[in-house]
Amino acid sequence: MVISMKINMNKFHLKWKIFAYLIGFCTLLLIILWLFQTVFLNSFYLSIKVNEVKSNADAIEKNIDHEDLSDLVEAVSENSDMVVEIMTLDAHDIYLSGQKKGALPYREKLDMIKKAQLDNGEHYEYTTLNAPLKPLNDNNFAGKVPPDYKQPSQSLMYVKIVESKTNGTVAVFINSVISPVNATITTLRYQLYVITAIMIILSVALAFIIAKRISKPIEEINKSAKVLAKGSYDTQFSGKGFLEICELSDTLNTAASELSKVEVLRRELMANISHDLRTPLSLIYSYAEMMHDFPSEITAEQTQTIMDETQRLSTLVNDVLDISKLEAGTQQLNITEYNLTQSIKATTERIAELIKKDGYKLSFTYDKDITVSADEVKITQVFYNLLLNAINYTGIDRTITVCQSIDGSKVRIAVTDSGEGIAKEDIPYIWDRYYKVDKRHKRAITGTGLGLSIVKKIIGLHGGEYGVESGMGNGSTFWFELMIN
Ligand code: ADP
């Protein structure tokens, strides 16, 4: 109940969060629109006008001595609705465009020419041609009345001093009427009211649609995850709609299949370990019982069997302990610089001596002594595990060869046996915990299924590499590589 309430609240939350973001985004958009379309509209319009007037004046300046200048002036005047005058510096017209309305009085023209001369050769200013009438505050008109019934009409006056070959220095005068933007602003404002309303409605609708589309696949994945949590590892996650959701469901599918593998391995481990424990324990018990009942008939074989089985048990317990420590990350490497070749040689000789009586031939070949920086005890354990496997699985000729080779900056230790080899399809799994190719669990071949996963862990901790070359009937070569000092 509590969980479902929490989930519902979160769903609600997601919806409203998206809604809030969308509303925020729309508000920002609308504020920008309002600012640009109402507050800044006038200054935008004026700067556009100034640029237009300047570029017209530039065009006239470039063609001031052209024989068809009058055509250009007329075109400018008509197309841009401007009055163009070309005059001497004492304000006497040389040329006046067809559109004469709005021309300035003589004195003001003279004044502007002077200002332009002082001001880098050009000057512009705004003049109000019709003074606004007073607001209608005092009258008692009914209804909504405009603030004043006549808008002032503004004009942009621009003058540029230009050098002409025919007339000497002249002034190009351009007068452009500025239409009042108030009417436009009112229209835009009404449009903005409508746009605002539409955007709010759209963001609400969009927020709900998006939230639903996002939350639905998440809900489905959550439903499957609950089934998975109960232990159904064959649960399938099917995320649709968004790349992230698809990736999440892929990851969960992988996690589910990994969990199911772990579960299978766990069951196998329980079966293996209980089998491995039960057999030596019952052997030890029956031999001990025999020795207890017939103390006078104790033989060396009986005590040897007890010793062998105890050995087998302690190997198993040690392996399980090692792998659990390595996996928990509690084992730290004790890195020292040591002579790997001599260490491998000593282990090989010791083991060779031990197994000589059973007819095993174990040899070690190497070029020169190699020093490495590694944890000697752990690397010896790796080598020992590989060697033990080779002894267990080697063929009837009972030969095992150990070879040290150098490959650039790496040293490789390879253990080769002449056994049956490993099938290609089994090779990727032999490094997994508790994996045994032979599930029938022959007692002649001892093993906990942990040896190679210990190798994998330890070499991995050293940043080295490991591998196997093997094929059915061709024996196997297990190897590991470390960096040379
Ligand atoms: P185990 O203790 O069972 O040997 P390992 O992890 O050392 O466990 O090895 C895993 C499996 O890999 C073994 O059960 C065996 O099937 C296979 N294997 C390991 N070494 C060899 C080898 N030298 N020749 C053939 N098979 C091998």
XYZ file of C-alpha atoms and ligand atoms in Angstrom:
512
model
C 0.000 0.000 0.000
C 2.744 2.395 1.031
C 4.830 1.374 -1.974
C 1.962 1.845 -4.400
C 1.180 5.270 -2.915
C 4.808 6.234 -3.322
C 4.805 5.066 -6.939
C 1.598 6.983 -7.640
C 3.078 10.107 -6.097
C 6.175 9.741 -8.248
C 4.074 9.311 -11.371
C 2.194 12.428 -10.418
C 5.471 14.123 -9.758
C 6.923 13.268 -13.163
C 3.830 14.604 -14.914
C 3.860 17.864 -13.008
C 7.593 18.273 -13.358
C 7.376 18.016 -17.134
C 4.402 20.358 -17.027
C 6.327 22.884 -14.929
C 9.297 22.746 -17.302
C 7.087 23.223 -20.326
C 5.206 26.111 -18.723
C 8.517 27.662 -17.705
C 9.822 27.329 -21.240
C 6.639 28.829 -22.712
C 6.729 31.723 -20.224
C 10.300 32.490 -21.184
C 9.389 32.344 -24.864
C 6.417 34.619 -24.310
C 8.445 37.125 -22.270
C 11.007 37.304 -25.072
C 8.201 37.713 -27.605
C 6.537 40.436 -25.521
C 9.795 42.299 -25.050
C 10.758 42.216 -28.694
C 7.318 42.859 -30.104
C 6.240 45.639 -27.766
C 9.020 47.178 -25.674
C 11.867 47.019 -28.194
C 9.781 47.269 -31.360
C 10.163 51.048 -31.634
C 13.938 51.049 -31.169
C 14.272 48.138 -33.649
C 12.174 49.985 -36.164
C 14.219 53.167 -35.728
C 17.557 51.411 -36.117
C 16.293 49.657 -39.268
C 15.183 53.051 -40.619
C 18.575 54.629 -39.835
C 20.369 51.770 -41.615
C 18.076 52.074 -44.625
C 18.646 55.817 -44.864
C 22.421 55.369 -44.491
C 22.643 52.709 -47.200
C 20.591 54.919 -49.555
C 22.945 57.821 -48.826
C 25.934 55.518 -49.519
C 24.451 54.494 -52.876
C 23.949 58.149 -53.822
C 27.499 59.049 -52.691
C 29.021 56.302 -54.860
C 27.100 57.554 -57.893
C 27.257 61.287 -57.175
C 28.948 62.043 -60.530
C 26.884 59.576 -62.535
C 25.056 61.135 -65.470
C 21.808 59.354 -64.475
C 22.010 60.316 -60.801
C 18.519 61.813 -61.005
C 17.077 58.363 -61.846
C 18.749 56.866 -58.780
C 17.516 59.656 -56.517
C 13.952 59.231 -57.839
C 14.152 55.456 -57.343
C 15.389 55.864 -53.764
C 12.756 58.448 -53.053
C 9.880 56.383 -54.447
C 10.881 52.910 -53.282
C 11.786 53.905 -49.727
C 9.233 56.722 -49.402
C 11.924 59.294 -48.604
C 12.595 62.852 -49.681
C 16.107 63.185 -51.133
C 17.799 66.516 -51.590
C 21.268 67.231 -52.888
C 22.394 70.729 -51.944
C 25.383 73.000 -51.606
C 26.926 73.434 -48.186
C 25.011 76.723 -47.772
C 21.758 74.734 -48.214
C 20.820 75.681 -51.767
C 19.184 72.816 -53.619
C 21.077 71.284 -56.538
C 18.601 68.455 -56.874
C 15.325 67.703 -55.124
C 13.474 64.421 -55.520
C 9.908 64.331 -56.799
C 8.579 63.680 -53.291
C 8.849 67.038 -51.653
C 6.676 66.637 -48.631
C 8.418 66.931 -45.329
C 11.354 69.014 -46.551
C 12.952 70.999 -43.734
C 13.017 74.782 -43.496
C 16.215 76.384 -44.868
C 17.614 77.418 -41.482
C 17.308 73.933 -40.017
C 19.002 72.405 -43.061
C 21.914 74.809 -42.660
C 22.086 73.912 -39.010
C 22.245 70.177 -39.754
C 24.935 70.620 -42.427
C 27.076 72.413 -39.837
C 26.555 69.598 -37.358
C 27.504 67.021 -40.012
C 30.708 68.921 -40.803
C 31.628 68.819 -37.145
C 30.514 65.195 -36.799
C 32.644 63.099 -39.246
C 30.664 64.124 -42.285
C 27.254 62.736 -41.351
C 24.527 63.515 -38.893
C 20.973 62.415 -38.158
C 18.207 63.500 -35.861
C 14.506 63.014 -35.326
C 12.074 65.835 -35.686
C 8.472 65.880 -34.639
C 6.490 67.442 -37.402
C 3.074 67.649 -35.787
C 3.015 68.328 -32.081
C 0.715 65.942 -30.219
C -2.533 67.337 -28.994
C -3.375 67.209 -25.334
C -4.772 63.967 -23.874
C -8.536 63.844 -23.509
C -8.503 63.938 -19.731
C -10.817 66.866 -19.293
C -13.621 65.805 -21.634
C -16.387 63.508 -20.526
C -16.565 61.140 -23.518
C -18.362 57.847 -22.971
C -16.658 54.501 -23.543
C -13.007 53.707 -24.147
C -11.322 56.680 -25.776
C -7.755 56.938 -27.141
C -5.189 58.765 -24.991
C -4.914 61.503 -27.664
C -6.738 61.814 -30.915
C -3.811 62.722 -33.059
C -0.478 60.979 -32.946
C 2.624 63.071 -33.514
C 4.315 62.327 -36.814
C 8.073 61.821 -36.547
C 10.649 62.204 -39.227
C 14.218 60.991 -39.515
C 16.488 63.697 -40.937
C 19.841 62.587 -42.259
C 22.616 64.512 -43.906
C 25.902 63.318 -45.389
C 28.699 65.488 -46.764
C 29.820 64.077 -50.120
C 32.595 65.086 -52.554
C 31.388 65.570 -56.118
C 33.541 66.335 -59.158
C 30.989 68.513 -60.865
C 29.577 70.436 -57.888
C 32.406 70.305 -55.346
C 31.457 69.394 -51.776
C 27.712 68.833 -51.495
C 25.281 67.632 -48.834
C 22.971 64.665 -49.404
C 19.832 65.199 -47.387
C 17.390 62.407 -46.742
C 14.143 62.801 -44.911
C 12.217 59.661 -44.008
C 8.841 59.688 -42.324
C 8.609 57.364 -39.343
C 5.226 55.736 -39.156
C 3.974 55.413 -35.579
C 4.323 51.842 -34.277
C 1.633 52.187 -31.615
C -1.069 50.743 -33.866
C 1.186 47.778 -34.715
C 1.979 47.257 -31.031
C -1.730 47.122 -30.207
C -2.297 44.504 -32.927
C 0.672 42.471 -31.735
C -0.490 42.675 -28.152
C -3.867 41.183 -29.057
C -2.098 38.464 -31.023
C 0.125 37.771 -28.029
C -2.912 37.309 -25.762
C -4.189 34.640 -28.130
C -0.728 33.055 -28.525
C -0.292 32.944 -24.717
C -3.623 31.179 -24.255
C -2.870 28.668 -27.039
C 0.603 27.961 -25.638
C -0.672 27.319 -22.113
C -3.293 24.888 -23.422
C -0.704 23.197 -25.655
C 1.859 22.849 -22.842
C -0.720 21.255 -20.568
C -1.714 18.781 -23.284
C 1.910 18.124 -24.258
C 2.996 17.654 -20.635
C 0.349 15.010 -20.094
C 1.107 13.202 -23.368
C 4.897 13.196 -22.798
C 4.559 12.156 -19.145
C 2.258 9.320 -20.117
C 4.574 8.139 -22.889
C 7.575 8.188 -20.551
C 5.921 6.751 -17.461
C 4.114 3.889 -19.239
C 7.225 1.950 -20.351
C 8.874 2.677 -16.973
C 5.803 1.224 -15.259
C 6.027 -1.894 -17.416
C 9.730 -2.336 -16.691
C 9.000 -1.868 -12.992
C 6.314 -4.564 -13.151
C 8.786 -7.016 -14.738
C 11.490 -6.017 -12.225
C 9.145 -6.958 -9.369
C 8.627 -10.383 -10.945
C 12.427 -10.705 -11.311
C 12.893 -9.708 -7.667
C 10.720 -12.664 -6.676
C 13.216 -14.990 -8.361
C 11.775 -15.526 -11.851
C 15.008 -15.119 -13.769
C 13.352 -15.817 -17.132
C 11.502 -12.471 -16.924
C 11.686 -10.513 -20.157
C 11.953 -6.714 -20.130
C 10.526 -5.039 -23.224
C 11.195 -1.294 -23.243
C 9.836 0.657 -26.181
C 9.671 4.260 -27.266
C 12.918 5.807 -26.068
C 16.537 4.845 -26.569
C 17.257 5.124 -22.823
C 14.285 2.926 -21.927
C 15.349 0.346 -24.555
C 18.881 0.383 -23.153
C 17.551 0.028 -19.605
C 15.464 -2.994 -20.552
C 18.448 -4.524 -22.410
C 20.603 -4.024 -19.312
C 17.918 -5.582 -17.110
C 17.569 -8.511 -19.521
C 21.337 -9.059 -19.331
C 21.222 -8.747 -15.535
C 18.366 -11.280 -15.376
C 20.244 -13.778 -17.543
C 23.445 -13.270 -15.490
C 21.442 -13.808 -12.307
C 19.999 -16.998 -13.704
C 23.532 -18.197 -14.579
C 24.676 -17.443 -11.038
C 21.696 -19.350 -9.756
C 22.566 -22.383 -11.898
C 26.196 -22.182 -10.728
C 25.087 -21.850 -7.123
C 23.008 -25.019 -7.420
C 25.914 -26.809 -9.096
C 28.281 -25.636 -6.368
C 25.984 -26.934 -3.672
C 25.772 -30.288 -5.464
C 29.550 -30.409 -6.115
C 30.647 -29.289 -2.693
C 28.257 -31.539 -0.827
C 29.394 -34.452 -3.019
C 33.045 -33.498 -2.553
C 32.588 -33.243 1.203
C 30.453 -36.303 1.651
C 32.704 -38.781 -0.187
C 35.985 -38.151 1.705
C 34.122 -37.784 5.003
C 32.396 -41.138 4.632
C 35.691 -42.740 3.564
C 37.510 -41.265 6.555
C 34.694 -42.397 8.837
C 34.631 -45.991 7.575
C 38.425 -46.326 7.739
C 38.532 -44.815 11.221
C 35.728 -47.165 12.279
C 37.681 -50.132 10.908
C 40.796 -49.028 12.786
C 38.738 -48.600 15.938
C 37.138 -52.045 15.663
C 40.286 -53.903 14.600
C 43.199 -51.928 16.069
C 45.576 -54.820 15.473
C 44.891 -54.788 11.713
C 45.762 -51.204 10.964
C 47.609 -51.017 7.620
C 49.658 -48.285 6.012
C 47.094 -48.025 3.135
C 44.305 -47.279 5.570
C 46.176 -44.408 7.210
C 47.280 -43.191 3.740
C 43.653 -43.111 2.594
C 42.666 -41.089 5.632
C 45.560 -38.708 4.946
C 44.694 -38.415 1.235
C 41.054 -37.728 1.907
C 41.891 -35.154 4.581
C 44.217 -33.525 2.045
C 41.440 -33.473 -0.528
C 39.093 -31.853 1.979
C 41.566 -29.176 2.961
C 42.279 -28.369 -0.733
C 38.588 -27.904 -1.307
C 38.132 -25.714 1.756
C 41.220 -23.645 0.835
C 40.016 -23.136 -2.725
C 36.588 -22.014 -1.576
C 38.186 -19.646 0.934
C 40.637 -18.245 -1.625
C 38.034 -17.519 -4.247
C 35.651 -15.925 -1.763
C 38.438 -13.700 -0.430
C 39.533 -12.756 -3.954
C 35.969 -12.006 -4.974
C 35.259 -9.933 -1.889
C 38.358 -7.885 -2.731
C 39.759 -8.334 0.774
C 42.987 -9.921 -0.442
C 45.663 -7.370 -1.166
C 48.637 -8.084 -3.376
C 51.998 -8.186 -1.697
C 54.063 -6.990 -4.645
C 57.797 -7.659 -4.517
C 60.535 -7.880 -7.110
C 61.539 -11.525 -7.451
C 63.083 -14.019 -9.814
C 60.098 -15.633 -11.508
C 62.201 -18.203 -13.385
C 63.822 -19.564 -10.216
C 60.502 -19.593 -8.383
C 58.802 -21.594 -11.199
C 61.828 -23.861 -11.402
C 61.719 -24.608 -7.664
C 57.984 -25.402 -7.729
C 58.394 -27.606 -10.841
C 61.271 -29.538 -9.280
C 59.392 -30.037 -6.032
C 56.261 -31.339 -7.785
C 58.326 -33.429 -10.244
C 59.970 -35.164 -7.309
C 56.575 -35.857 -5.718
C 54.970 -37.362 -8.812
C 58.029 -39.164 -10.150
C 57.032 -42.357 -8.359
C 53.716 -42.394 -10.290
C 55.579 -42.271 -13.622
C 54.973 -38.573 -14.438
C 57.615 -36.710 -16.465
C 57.690 -33.022 -15.721
C 60.226 -30.697 -17.362
C 60.916 -26.956 -17.385
C 62.584 -25.077 -20.257
C 63.714 -21.453 -20.187
C 66.194 -19.058 -21.808
C 67.277 -16.842 -18.976
C 66.272 -15.646 -15.536
C 63.475 -13.120 -15.511
C 62.602 -10.731 -12.691
C 59.043 -9.518 -12.223
C 57.185 -7.311 -9.761
C 54.355 -9.463 -8.468
C 52.920 -11.267 -5.470
C 55.138 -14.363 -5.403
C 52.806 -16.453 -3.236
C 49.812 -15.791 -5.496
C 51.692 -16.289 -8.774
C 53.016 -19.592 -7.380
C 49.417 -20.515 -6.579
C 48.419 -19.713 -10.190
C 51.238 -21.863 -11.544
C 50.443 -24.617 -9.070
C 46.780 -24.663 -10.134
C 47.755 -24.930 -13.826
C 50.310 -27.611 -13.048
C 47.873 -29.609 -10.940
C 45.286 -29.515 -13.746
C 47.922 -30.630 -16.256
C 48.864 -33.559 -13.990
C 45.207 -34.456 -13.536
C 44.304 -34.270 -17.204
C 47.479 -35.336 -19.019
C 47.455 -38.365 -21.333
C 48.793 -41.884 -20.862
C 52.376 -40.820 -21.574
C 52.134 -38.769 -18.368
C 54.286 -35.936 -19.658
C 53.907 -32.294 -18.743
C 56.158 -29.526 -19.999
C 56.544 -26.085 -18.538
C 58.043 -23.433 -20.790
C 59.116 -19.870 -20.110
C 59.243 -17.585 -23.162
C 59.786 -13.866 -23.640
C 57.591 -11.737 -25.883
C 58.857 -8.149 -25.936
C 58.210 -6.729 -22.488
C 56.215 -9.738 -21.324
C 57.157 -13.110 -19.941
C 54.929 -16.096 -20.604
C 54.717 -19.244 -18.520
C 53.015 -22.078 -20.421
C 52.032 -25.474 -19.041
C 51.423 -28.133 -21.698
C 49.900 -31.563 -21.166
C 49.184 -34.409 -23.567
C 45.626 -35.046 -22.424
C 42.314 -35.164 -24.267
C 42.186 -31.416 -24.605
C 39.115 -29.244 -24.206
C 36.259 -28.901 -26.691
C 36.046 -25.461 -28.375
C 32.566 -24.833 -26.975
C 33.763 -25.438 -23.386
C 36.820 -23.169 -23.554
C 34.991 -19.869 -22.820
C 33.452 -21.337 -19.649
C 36.354 -23.149 -17.997
C 37.446 -19.899 -16.308
C 34.062 -19.571 -14.610
C 33.638 -20.584 -11.015
C 32.572 -24.200 -10.409
C 32.626 -25.038 -14.087
C 33.610 -28.605 -14.826
C 33.670 -30.016 -18.314
C 33.062 -33.489 -16.992
C 29.848 -33.268 -15.045
C 29.992 -36.951 -14.202
C 32.519 -35.993 -11.624
C 35.091 -38.731 -11.904
C 36.782 -39.284 -8.588
C 40.015 -40.190 -10.317
C 40.227 -36.596 -11.391
C 40.087 -34.377 -8.376
C 39.056 -30.788 -8.626
C 36.763 -28.244 -7.170
C 36.034 -26.312 -10.348
C 37.655 -23.283 -8.725
C 41.289 -23.622 -9.812
C 41.025 -21.688 -13.085
C 38.786 -18.975 -11.692
C 41.451 -18.379 -9.015
C 44.020 -18.111 -11.873
C 41.767 -15.633 -13.688
C 41.299 -13.482 -10.570
C 44.962 -13.377 -9.550
C 46.308 -12.663 -13.057
C 43.566 -10.056 -13.471
C 44.698 -8.352 -10.223
C 48.253 -8.263 -11.604
C 47.075 -6.713 -14.882
C 48.450 -9.687 -16.769
C 46.921 -11.973 -19.359
C 45.990 -15.616 -19.407
C 44.618 -18.126 -21.865
C 44.539 -21.620 -23.235
C 45.248 -23.288 -26.557
C 43.538 -26.588 -26.811
C 41.630 -28.851 -29.138
C 40.038 -32.248 -28.675
C 42.748 -34.942 -28.746
C 45.615 -32.433 -28.941
C 46.410 -31.788 -25.309
C 46.169 -28.340 -23.747
C 48.537 -25.450 -23.155
C 47.485 -23.142 -20.344
C 49.500 -19.919 -20.066
C 49.755 -16.636 -18.217
C 51.773 -13.515 -18.966
C 53.297 -10.865 -16.699
C 55.210 -7.674 -17.419
C 59.007 -8.018 -17.161
C 60.706 -5.549 -14.830
P 39.004 -28.285 -11.512
O 39.364 -28.129 -10.091
O 37.730 -29.010 -11.756
O 40.125 -28.731 -12.373
P 39.458 -25.791 -12.767
O 38.837 -24.459 -12.604
O 40.911 -25.898 -12.516
O 38.634 -26.799 -11.925
O 39.171 -26.248 -14.247
C 37.904 -26.148 -14.781
C 37.668 -27.196 -15.843
O 38.536 -26.975 -16.952
C 38.015 -28.574 -15.360
O 36.943 -29.180 -14.721
C 38.394 -29.287 -16.659
O 37.218 -29.770 -17.272
C 38.951 -28.181 -17.520
N 40.434 -28.247 -17.518
C 41.269 -27.533 -16.760
N 42.557 -27.808 -17.042
C 42.529 -28.736 -18.007
C 43.544 -29.462 -18.743
N 44.838 -29.252 -18.522
N 43.134 -30.349 -19.664
C 41.833 -30.567 -19.900
N 40.839 -29.930 -19.251
C 41.152 -29.025 -18.327
